[in-house]
Amino acid sequence: MQLQSPHSKIGGFSKRTRVYMGQQIMHNGIVQEISGDCMKVKIIQTSACASCKVASQCHASERKEKIVDVYNVSDASDYQVGQNVKVIASSQTGANAVLLAFGIPFLILVGAVFGCSRLTSDEPTMALAGLISLIPYYIILYLARDRIRQKFAFSVKRS
């Protein structure tokens, strides 16, 4: 099953994003830089209401440009700067990213606050303990960034 958002043009980009349920997430982008087997691709991330005709008048719509690093591109020399490409990631990659960015930190924060609440009833202390408990997690993420980068691999193909 394929879901498609409306596809109008914004700044030369087609806003069409395809999501294949259980398989892949694809975004259209433009190659910004190629160095060795790494490519930097600019994609436009838009909110669902950005396709509305009055989106330029409404501040609820949101549009962000993102630069995605695509590593281990075997045929990087076949691409050119400015070329339209599709950036592809598995939907499992997206789920894992959400888990690392939001799920695990939330559990650590809540666990620390509840654990501290058993020791004290001082709410500022509980809040501080919750925030401090996240420091080791983010240090571990930073130290494991190369392994995480390999796990969250993107690929590209011509548009």
mmCIF file of N, CA and C in Angstrom, residues 92-105 152:
data_model
loop_
_atom_site.group_PDB
_atom_site.id
_atom_site.type_symbol
_atom_site.label_atom_id
_atom_site.label_comp_id
_atom_site.label_asym_id
_atom_site.label_seq_id
_atom_site.Cartn_x
_atom_site.Cartn_y
_atom_site.Cartn_z
ATOM 1 N N GLN A 92 11.930 0.952 9.444
ATOM 2 C CA GLN A 92 12.513 0.499 10.712
ATOM 3 C C GLN A 92 13.576 1.484 11.195
ATOM 4 N N THR A 93 14.307 2.083 10.265
ATOM 5 C CA THR A 93 15.293 3.099 10.610
ATOM 6 C C THR A 93 14.606 4.279 11.287
ATOM 7 N N GLY A 94 13.478 4.708 10.753
ATOM 8 C CA GLY A 94 12.724 5.805 11.353
ATOM 9 C C GLY A 94 12.229 5.462 12.744
ATOM 10 N N ALA A 95 11.735 4.259 12.917
ATOM 11 C CA ALA A 95 11.251 3.836 14.236
ATOM 12 C C ALA A 95 12.398 3.772 15.245
ATOM 13 N N ASN A 96 13.547 3.262 14.821
ATOM 14 C CA ASN A 96 14.698 3.199 15.724
ATOM 15 C C ASN A 96 15.191 4.592 16.096
ATOM 16 N N ALA A 97 15.162 5.519 15.154
ATOM 17 C CA ALA A 97 15.592 6.890 15.435
ATOM 18 C C ALA A 97 14.674 7.545 16.462
ATOM 19 N N VAL A 98 13.376 7.340 16.325
ATOM 20 C CA VAL A 98 12.429 7.885 17.297
ATOM 21 C C VAL A 98 12.662 7.268 18.675
ATOM 22 N N LEU A 99 12.942 5.983 18.713
ATOM 23 C CA LEU A 99 13.211 5.316 19.986
ATOM 24 C C LEU A 99 14.450 5.901 20.663
ATOM 25 N N LEU A 100 15.534 6.078 19.906
ATOM 26 C CA LEU A 100 16.760 6.635 20.477
ATOM 27 C C LEU A 100 16.607 8.101 20.865
ATOM 28 N N ALA A 101 15.863 8.861 20.080
ATOM 29 C CA ALA A 101 15.753 10.294 20.326
ATOM 30 C C ALA A 101 14.727 10.646 21.397
ATOM 31 N N PHE A 102 13.646 9.874 21.489
ATOM 32 C CA PHE A 102 12.568 10.235 22.393
ATOM 33 C C PHE A 102 12.200 9.152 23.401
ATOM 34 N N GLY A 103 12.107 7.920 22.965
ATOM 35 C CA GLY A 103 11.623 6.840 23.825
ATOM 36 C C GLY A 103 12.531 6.551 25.004
ATOM 37 N N ILE A 104 13.776 6.241 24.718
ATOM 38 C CA ILE A 104 14.711 5.898 25.796
ATOM 39 C C ILE A 104 14.964 7.081 26.729
ATOM 40 N N PRO A 105 15.206 8.315 26.218
ATOM 41 C CA PRO A 105 15.375 9.435 27.143
ATOM 42 C C PRO A 105 14.148 9.669 28.028
ATOM 43 N N PHE A 152 21.944 3.533 10.917
ATOM 44 C CA PHE A 152 20.922 4.400 10.347
ATOM 45 C C PHE A 152 21.348 4.869 8.963
#
